[in-house]
CSV table of N, CA, C and O in Angstrom, one decimal:
chain,number,residue,atom,x,y,z
A,268,UNK,N,6.1,4.3,0.2
A,268,UNK,CA,7.2,4.2,-0.5
A,268,UNK,C,8.3,4.0,-0.1
A,268,UNK,O,8.9,5.0,-0.2
A,269,UNK,N,9.0,3.1,-0.7
A,269,UNK,CA,10.1,3.1,-0.7
A,269,UNK,C,10.9,3.8,-1.5
A,269,UNK,O,11.2,2.5,-2.4
A,270,UNK,N,12.7,4.4,-1.5
A,270,UNK,CA,12.8,4.5,-3.2
A,270,UNK,C,14.2,3.7,-2.4
A,270,UNK,O,14.8,4.7,-1.7
A,271,UNK,N,13.7,2.4,-3.7
A,271,UNK,CA,15.7,2.1,-3.6
A,271,UNK,C,16.4,1.9,-4.9
A,271,UNK,O,15.8,2.6,-6.1
A,272,UNK,N,18.3,1.8,-4.3
A,272,UNK,CA,18.8,1.6,-5.4
A,272,UNK,C,19.7,0.4,-6.0
A,272,UNK,O,20.2,0.3,-4.9
A,273,UNK,N,19.1,-0.2,-7.4
A,273,UNK,CA,20.1,-1.2,-7.2
A,273,UNK,C,21.1,-1.2,-7.9
A,273,UNK,O,21.3,-0.5,-9.1
A,274,UNK,N,21.8,-1.8,-7.7
A,274,UNK,CA,22.9,-1.9,-8.9
A,274,UNK,C,23.3,-3.2,-9.6
A,274,UNK,O,22.8,-4.1,-9.8
A,275,UNK,N,23.3,-3.4,-11.3
A,275,UNK,CA,23.1,-4.6,-11.6
A,275,UNK,C,24.4,-5.4,-11.5
A,275,UNK,O,25.6,-5.1,-10.8
A,276,UNK,N,24.2,-7.0,-11.6
A,276,UNK,CA,24.8,-7.6,-12.1
A,276,UNK,C,26.4,-7.5,-12.4
A,276,UNK,O,26.8,-6.6,-13.8
A,277,UNK,N,27.7,-7.5,-12.0
A,277,UNK,CA,28.6,-7.1,-12.2
A,277,UNK,C,29.2,-8.2,-13.8
A,277,UNK,O,29.7,-6.7,-14.2
A,278,UNK,N,28.3,-8.6,-14.2
A,278,UNK,CA,28.4,-9.6,-15.9
A,278,UNK,C,27.7,-8.5,-16.8
A,278,UNK,O,27.7,-8.4,-17.9
A,279,UNK,N,26.9,-7.7,-16.6
A,279,UNK,CA,26.3,-7.5,-16.8
A,279,UNK,C,24.8,-8.0,-17.6
A,279,UNK,O,24.4,-7.9,-18.1
A,280,UNK,N,25.1,-9.4,-17.0
A,280,UNK,CA,23.8,-10.7,-17.9
A,280,UNK,C,22.6,-10.7,-16.2
A,280,UNK,O,23.3,-10.6,-15.5
A,281,UNK,N,22.1,-10.1,-17.2
A,281,UNK,CA,20.0,-10.1,-16.6
A,281,UNK,C,19.9,-11.2,-16.8
A,281,UNK,O,18.6,-11.6,-16.6
A,282,UNK,N,20.5,-12.3,-17.3
A,282,UNK,CA,19.1,-13.5,-17.6
A,282,UNK,C,19.1,-14.8,-16.4
A,282,UNK,O,18.3,-15.6,-16.0
A,283,UNK,N,20.0,-14.1,-14.7
A,283,UNK,CA,19.6,-15.5,-14.3
A,283,UNK,C,18.4,-14.9,-13.8
A,283,UNK,O,17.7,-14.4,-13.9
A,284,UNK,N,17.9,-15.9,-12.6
A,284,UNK,CA,16.7,-16.2,-11.9
A,284,UNK,C,17.2,-16.8,-10.2
A,284,UNK,O,18.0,-17.2,-10.2
A,285,UNK,N,15.8,-16.1,-9.6
A,285,UNK,CA,16.3,-16.4,-8.3
A,285,UNK,C,16.8,-15.9,-8.0
A,285,UNK,O,17.6,-14.6,-8.4
A,286,UNK,N,17.1,-15.5,-6.2
A,286,UNK,CA,17.5,-15.2,-5.6
A,286,UNK,C,18.8,-14.3,-5.6
A,286,UNK,O,19.4,-13.2,-5.6
A,287,UNK,N,19.8,-16.3,-6.4
A,287,UNK,CA,21.4,-15.7,-6.3
A,287,UNK,C,21.6,-14.7,-7.9
A,287,UNK,O,22.8,-14.3,-8.0
A,288,UNK,N,20.8,-14.1,-8.1
A,288,UNK,CA,21.0,-13.0,-9.7
A,288,UNK,C,20.3,-11.5,-9.2
A,288,UNK,O,21.0,-11.2,-9.8
A,289,UNK,N,20.5,-11.7,-8.1
A,289,UNK,CA,19.4,-10.1,-8.0
A,289,UNK,C,21.2,-9.9,-7.0
A,289,UNK,O,21.4,-10.5,-5.8
A,290,UNK,N,20.5,-8.4,-6.7
A,290,UNK,CA,21.8,-7.8,-6.0
A,290,UNK,C,21.1,-6.8,-5.1
A,290,UNK,O,19.8,-6.7,-5.2
A,291,UNK,N,22.1,-6.7,-4.0
A,291,UNK,CA,21.6,-6.5,-3.1
A,291,UNK,C,21.1,-4.3,-3.3
A,291,UNK,O,21.4,-3.5,-4.3
A,292,UNK,N,19.6,-4.1,-2.5
A,292,UNK,CA,18.7,-3.0,-2.9
A,292,UNK,C,19.5,-2.3,-1.9
A,292,UNK,O,19.2,-2.6,-0.8
A,293,UNK,N,20.1,-0.7,-2.2
A,293,UNK,CA,20.2,0.8,-0.8
A,293,UNK,C,19.1,2.0,-0.9
A,293,UNK,O,18.7,2.1,-1.7
A,294,UNK,N,18.7,1.6,0.5
A,294,UNK,CA,17.6,2.2,0.5
A,294,UNK,C,17.5,4.1,0.2
A,294,UNK,O,18.4,4.5,1.4
A,295,UNK,N,16.9,4.5,-0.8
A,295,UNK,CA,18.0,6.5,-0.8
A,295,UNK,C,16.4,7.7,0.1
A,295,UNK,O,16.8,8.5,0.1
A,296,UNK,N,15.4,7.0,0.3
A,296,UNK,CA,14.7,7.8,0.3
A,296,UNK,C,13.4,7.0,1.2
A,296,UNK,O,13.1,5.5,0.6
A,297,UNK,N,12.2,7.4,1.2
A,297,UNK,CA,10.9,6.7,2.2
A,297,UNK,C,9.9,8.2,2.1
A,297,UNK,O,10.3,9.5,2.5
A,298,UNK,N,8.7,7.5,1.0
A,298,UNK,CA,7.6,8.4,0.9
A,298,UNK,C,6.8,7.9,1.7
A,298,UNK,O,5.9,6.8,1.9
A,299,UNK,N,6.2,8.7,2.9
A,299,UNK,CA,4.9,8.8,3.5
A,299,UNK,C,3.2,9.5,2.9
A,299,UNK,O,3.5,10.3,2.8
A,300,UNK,N,2.7,8.5,2.7
A,300,UNK,CA,1.7,9.3,1.8
A,300,UNK,C,0.7,9.8,1.5
A,300,UNK,O,0.7,9.0,3.1
A,301,UNK,N,-0.4,10.6,1.6
A,301,UNK,CA,-1.1,11.9,2.7
A,301,UNK,C,-2.0,11.0,3.0
A,301,UNK,O,-3.1,11.1,4.7
A,302,UNK,N,-2.7,10.2,2.8
A,302,UNK,CA,-4.1,9.3,3.6
A,302,UNK,C,-3.3,7.2,3.2
A,302,UNK,O,-2.8,7.1,2.9
A,303,UNK,N,-4.0,6.7,4.7
A,303,UNK,CA,-3.8,4.9,5.0
A,303,UNK,C,-4.3,4.0,3.6
A,303,UNK,O,-3.6,2.4,3.8
A,304,UNK,N,-4.6,4.6,2.2
A,304,UNK,CA,-5.3,3.7,1.2
A,304,UNK,C,-3.8,3.3,0.4
A,304,UNK,O,-2.5,4.2,0.3
A,305,UNK,N,-4.4,2.1,-0.4
A,305,UNK,CA,-3.1,2.0,-0.8
A,305,UNK,C,-3.0,3.0,-2.1
A,305,UNK,O,-3.3,3.6,-3.4
A,306,UNK,N,-1.2,3.0,-3.1
A,306,UNK,CA,-1.2,3.7,-3.6
A,306,UNK,C,-1.2,2.6,-4.6
A,306,UNK,O,-1.1,1.3,-4.9
A,307,UNK,N,-1.9,3.8,-6.0
A,307,UNK,CA,-2.2,2.7,-7.1
A,307,UNK,C,-1.9,2.8,-8.7
A,307,UNK,O,-1.5,2.6,-9.7
A,308,UNK,N,-1.2,3.8,-8.1
A,308,UNK,CA,0.2,4.1,-9.6
A,308,UNK,C,1.1,5.7,-9.0
A,308,UNK,O,1.3,5.5,-8.3
A,309,UNK,N,1.9,4.3,-9.8
A,309,UNK,CA,3.7,5.3,-9.8
A,309,UNK,C,3.9,5.4,-11.7
A,309,UNK,O,4.0,5.4,-12.1
A,310,UNK,N,4.1,6.6,-11.6
A,310,UNK,CA,5.5,7.3,-12.9
A,310,UNK,C,6.7,8.2,-12.6
A,310,UNK,O,6.7,8.8,-11.5
A,311,UNK,N,8.0,7.7,-12.7
A,311,UNK,CA,8.9,8.5,-12.9
A,311,UNK,C,9.1,9.2,-14.1
A,311,UNK,O,8.8,8.9,-15.2
A,312,UNK,N,9.4,11.0,-14.1
A,312,UNK,CA,9.2,11.8,-15.3
A,312,UNK,C,10.1,10.9,-16.3
A,312,UNK,O,11.7,10.6,-15.5
A,313,UNK,N,10.5,11.3,-17.7
A,313,UNK,CA,11.5,10.9,-18.8
A,313,UNK,C,12.8,11.1,-17.8
A,313,UNK,O,13.9,10.6,-18.5
A,314,UNK,N,13.0,12.7,-17.4
A,314,UNK,CA,14.6,12.6,-16.9
A,314,UNK,C,14.8,12.0,-15.6
A,314,UNK,O,16.3,11.7,-15.1
A,315,UNK,N,13.6,11.1,-15.1
A,315,UNK,CA,14.7,10.3,-13.7
A,315,UNK,C,14.5,11.1,-12.6
A,315,UNK,O,14.9,10.5,-11.2
A,316,UNK,N,14.4,12.6,-12.4
A,316,UNK,CA,14.4,13.4,-11.6
A,316,UNK,C,13.1,13.3,-10.4
A,316,UNK,O,13.5,14.2,-9.4
A,317,UNK,N,11.9,12.9,-10.7
A,317,UNK,CA,10.5,13.1,-10.3
A,317,UNK,C,10.5,11.7,-9.9
A,317,UNK,O,9.7,11.0,-11.5
A,318,UNK,N,9.5,11.3,-8.6
A,318,UNK,CA,8.5,10.2,-8.9
A,318,UNK,C,7.4,11.1,-8.2
A,318,UNK,O,7.0,11.9,-7.6
A,319,UNK,N,6.2,10.9,-9.3
A,319,UNK,CA,4.7,11.2,-8.9
A,319,UNK,C,3.8,10.0,-8.6
A,319,UNK,O,3.8,8.4,-9.1
A,320,UNK,N,3.5,9.7,-7.3
A,320,UNK,CA,2.3,9.2,-7.1
A,320,UNK,C,1.0,9.5,-6.1
A,320,UNK,O,0.6,10.0,-6.4
A,321,UNK,N,0.5,8.5,-6.4
A,321,UNK,CA,-1.6,8.4,-6.0
A,321,UNK,C,-2.1,6.8,-5.0
A,321,UNK,O,-1.9,6.1,-6.3
A,322,UNK,N,-3.2,8.0,-4.6
A,322,UNK,CA,-3.5,6.8,-4.3
A,322,UNK,C,-4.7,6.4,-4.4
A,322,UNK,O,-5.6,7.3,-4.5
A,323,UNK,N,-5.5,5.4,-4.5
A,323,UNK,CA,-6.8,5.4,-4.3
A,323,UNK,C,-7.7,6.3,-3.7
A,323,UNK,O,-7.4,6.0,-2.3
A,324,UNK,N,-9.0,6.4,-4.2
A,324,UNK,CA,-10.0,7.2,-3.2
A,324,UNK,C,-9.2,8.6,-2.8
A,324,UNK,O,-9.6,9.3,-1.4
A,325,UNK,N,-8.3,8.8,-3.7
A,325,UNK,CA,-7.7,10.3,-2.7
A,325,UNK,C,-7.7,11.4,-4.6
A,325,UNK,O,-7.0,11.4,-5.1
A,326,UNK,N,-7.3,12.5,-3.2
A,326,UNK,CA,-7.4,13.7,-5.0
A,326,UNK,C,-6.1,14.1,-5.5
A,326,UNK,O,-5.6,15.3,-5.1
A,327,UNK,N,-4.8,13.6,-3.8
A,327,UNK,CA,-3.8,13.9,-3.9
A,327,UNK,C,-2.7,13.6,-4.1
A,327,UNK,O,-2.6,12.4,-4.3
A,328,UNK,N,-2.4,14.2,-5.2
A,328,UNK,CA,-0.4,13.5,-5.8
A,328,UNK,C,0.3,13.6,-5.3
A,328,UNK,O,1.0,15.3,-4.7
A,329,UNK,N,0.9,12.8,-4.5
A,329,UNK,CA,2.6,13.2,-4.2
A,329,UNK,C,3.8,13.3,-5.1
A,329,UNK,O,3.7,12.0,-6.0
A,330,UNK,N,5.0,14.1,-5.1
A,330,UNK,CA,5.2,14.0,-6.3
A,330,UNK,C,6.9,14.4,-5.1
A,330,UNK,O,7.2,15.1,-4.5
A,331,UNK,N,7.9,13.4,-5.3
A,331,UNK,CA,9.4,12.7,-4.9
A,331,UNK,C,10.3,14.1,-6.5
A,331,UNK,O,10.6,13.5,-6.9
A,332,UNK,N,10.5,14.7,-5.5
A,332,UNK,CA,12.0,15.2,-5.7
A,332,UNK,C,13.5,14.2,-5.7
A,332,UNK,O,14.4,14.8,-4.4
A,333,UNK,N,14.0,13.9,-6.7
A,333,UNK,CA,15.1,13.2,-6.2
A,333,UNK,C,16.5,14.0,-5.6
A,333,UNK,O,17.1,13.7,-4.9
A,334,UNK,N,16.6,15.2,-6.7
A,334,UNK,CA,17.0,16.1,-6.2
A,334,UNK,C,17.7,17.1,-4.4
A,334,UNK,O,18.6,16.4,-3.7
A,335,UNK,N,16.1,17.2,-4.4
A,335,UNK,CA,15.6,17.6,-3.1
A,335,UNK,C,16.1,16.7,-1.9
A,335,UNK,O,15.9,16.4,-0.6
A,336,UNK,N,15.4,14.9,-2.3
A,336,UNK,CA,14.8,13.9,-1.6
A,336,UNK,C,14.0,14.6,-0.6
A,336,UNK,O,13.6,14.5,0.5
A,337,UNK,N,13.0,15.4,-0.7
A,337,UNK,CA,11.9,16.1,-0.7
A,337,UNK,C,10.5,15.8,-1.3
A,337,UNK,O,11.1,15.3,-2.7
A,338,UNK,N,9.2,15.4,-0.8
A,338,UNK,CA,7.8,15.4,-0.8
A,338,UNK,C,7.7,16.5,-1.0
A,338,UNK,O,7.6,17.1,0.4
A,339,UNK,N,6.1,17.2,-1.5
A,339,UNK,CA,5.0,17.2,-1.4
A,339,UNK,C,3.7,16.6,-2.1
A,339,UNK,O,3.9,16.2,-3.5
A,340,UNK,N,2.5,17.3,-1.0
A,340,UNK,CA,1.2,17.3,-2.2
A,340,UNK,C,0.2,17.8,-2.6
A,340,UNK,O,1.2,19.2,-2.3
A,341,UNK,N,0.2,17.6,-3.9
A,341,UNK,CA,-0.8,18.5,-4.4
A,341,UNK,C,-2.2,18.0,-4.5
A,341,UNK,O,-2.3,16.8,-5.7
A,342,UNK,N,-3.2,19.3,-4.8
A,342,UNK,CA,-4.4,18.3,-4.4
A,342,UNK,C,-4.4,18.9,-6.0
A,342,UNK,O,-5.2,19.5,-6.8
A,343,UNK,N,-5.4,17.6,-7.0
A,343,UNK,CA,-5.7,17.7,-7.6
A,343,UNK,C,-7.4,17.5,-8.3
A,343,UNK,O,-8.0,18.4,-8.8
A,344,UNK,N,-8.2,17.5,-6.8
A,344,UNK,CA,-9.1,18.0,-6.7
A,344,UNK,C,-10.5,17.2,-7.8
A,344,UNK,O,-11.3,17.1,-7.1
A,345,UNK,N,-9.9,16.1,-7.4
A,345,UNK,CA,-10.2,14.3,-8.0
A,345,UNK,C,-10.3,12.9,-7.3
A,345,UNK,O,-9.5,13.0,-7.6
A,346,UNK,N,-11.1,12.7,-7.1
A,346,UNK,CA,-10.8,11.4,-6.0
A,346,UNK,C,-10.7,9.8,-6.7
A,346,UNK,O,-10.2,9.1,-6.4
A,347,UNK,N,-10.6,10.5,-8.4
A,347,UNK,CA,-11.2,9.2,-9.3
A,347,UNK,C,-9.7,8.6,-10.4
A,347,UNK,O,-10.4,9.1,-11.4
A,348,UNK,N,-8.2,9.3,-10.1
A,348,UNK,CA,-7.7,9.6,-10.1
A,348,UNK,C,-7.3,8.0,-11.6
A,348,UNK,O,-7.6,6.8,-10.6
A,349,UNK,N,-7.0,8.0,-12.6
A,349,UNK,CA,-7.2,6.0,-13.4
A,349,UNK,C,-4.9,6.7,-13.4
A,349,UNK,O,-4.6,5.5,-14.7
A,350,UNK,N,-4.7,7.9,-14.1
A,350,UNK,CA,-3.4,7.7,-15.2
A,350,UNK,C,-2.5,8.8,-14.4
A,350,UNK,O,-3.3,10.0,-14.1
A,351,UNK,N,-1.4,9.2,-14.5
A,351,UNK,CA,-0.3,10.3,-14.4
A,351,UNK,C,0.2,9.9,-15.3
A,351,UNK,O,1.3,8.6,-15.7
A,352,UNK,N,0.9,11.5,-16.2
A,352,UNK,CA,2.1,11.2,-17.3
A,352,UNK,C,2.8,12.5,-17.2
A,352,UNK,O,2.0,13.8,-17.4
A,353,UNK,N,3.7,12.6,-17.4
A,353,UNK,CA,5.0,13.4,-16.9
A,353,UNK,C,5.3,14.2,-18.3
A,353,UNK,O,5.0,13.6,-19.6
A,354,UNK,N,5.3,14.9,-18.7
A,354,UNK,CA,5.3,15.8,-20.0
A,354,UNK,C,6.6,17.4,-19.2
A,354,UNK,O,7.6,17.3,-19.3
A,355,UNK,N,6.9,17.8,-20.7
A,355,UNK,CA,8.2,18.3,-20.9
A,355,UNK,C,7.8,20.0,-19.9
A,355,UNK,O,7.0,20.7,-19.9
A,356,UNK,N,8.7,19.6,-17.9
A,356,UNK,CA,8.1,20.5,-17.6
A,356,UNK,C,6.6,20.4,-16.5
A,356,UNK,O,6.4,21.4,-15.7
A,357,UNK,N,5.8,20.0,-17.1
A,357,UNK,CA,4.6,19.9,-16.5
A,357,UNK,C,4.2,18.2,-16.6
A,357,UNK,O,5.0,16.9,-16.9
A,358,UNK,N,3.0,17.6,-15.5
A,358,UNK,CA,2.0,16.5,-15.5
A,358,UNK,C,0.9,16.8,-15.2
A,358,UNK,O,0.5,17.9,-15.1
A,359,UNK,N,0.5,15.3,-16.4
A,359,UNK,CA,-1.3,15.4,-16.2
A,359,UNK,C,-1.6,14.7,-15.6
A,359,UNK,O,-0.7,13.0,-15.3
A,360,UNK,N,-2.4,14.5,-15.2
A,360,UNK,CA,-3.8,13.9,-14.2
A,360,UNK,C,-5.0,13.2,-15.1
A,360,UNK,O,-5.3,14.1,-16.0
A,361,UNK,N,-5.3,12.4,-15.7
A,361,UNK,CA,-6.6,11.6,-15.8
A,361,UNK,C,-7.7,11.0,-14.8
A,361,UNK,O,-7.1,10.5,-13.9
A,362,UNK,N,-9.0,11.0,-15.5
A,362,UNK,CA,-9.8,10.8,-14.1
A,362,UNK,C,-9.9,9.4,-14.9
A,362,UNK,O,-10.7,9.7,-15.6
A,363,UNK,N,-11.9,8.8,-14.2
A,363,UNK,CA,-11.9,7.9,-14.4
A,363,UNK,C,-14.3,8.3,-15.3
A,363,UNK,O,-14.0,7.7,-16.2
A,364,UNK,N,-13.6,9.6,-15.0
A,364,UNK,CA,-14.8,10.6,-15.8
A,364,UNK,C,-14.2,10.8,-17.1
A,364,UNK,O,-15.2,11.7,-17.7
A,365,UNK,N,-12.5,10.7,-17.7
A,365,UNK,CA,-12.5,11.5,-18.6
A,365,UNK,C,-12.0,12.7,-18.6
A,365,UNK,O,-11.4,13.7,-19.4
A,366,UNK,N,-11.6,13.6,-17.3
A,366,UNK,CA,-11.0,14.4,-17.4
A,366,UNK,C,-9.4,14.4,-16.9
A,366,UNK,O,-9.5,13.6,-16.1
A,367,UNK,N,-9.3,15.8,-17.5
A,367,UNK,CA,-7.3,15.2,-18.0
A,367,UNK,C,-6.6,17.0,-17.1
A,367,UNK,O,-7.9,18.2,-17.6
A,368,UNK,N,-6.1,17.3,-16.1
A,368,UNK,CA,-6.0,18.3,-15.3
A,368,UNK,C,-4.4,18.5,-16.3
A,368,UNK,O,-3.2,17.2,-15.3
A,369,UNK,N,-3.6,19.5,-16.3
A,369,UNK,CA,-2.4,19.3,-16.3
A,369,UNK,C,-1.5,20.2,-15.4
A,369,UNK,O,-2.6,21.5,-15.0
A,370,UNK,N,-0.2,20.1,-15.2
A,370,UNK,CA,-0.2,21.0,-14.1
A,370,UNK,C,1.0,21.4,-14.1
A,370,UNK,O,2.1,20.5,-14.4
A,371,UNK,N,1.6,22.6,-13.7
A,371,UNK,CA,3.5,22.7,-14.2
A,371,UNK,C,4.0,22.9,-12.8
A,371,UNK,O,3.5,22.4,-11.4
């Protein structure tokens, strides 16, 4: 996963299409998830300070911190994760079986 920053067009007009209307991105960090499987969900916190990601068939949630430019893995002990959501000072994950776990 590469985290990049894209500058908006100079005049703020986003109605164009095609490569000529796109601005270049600058890679600010790269996250190496703990397993080789596909990343199936990404979620930014409302503050924009955290990015969470999980992969198929993995119980690990990768939490990336913008301020520190570092990531850590959190084991949810569930391999059938289907969603993730941030709250005020916490995040929650849900499984295909309906189990919801909240982490602070």
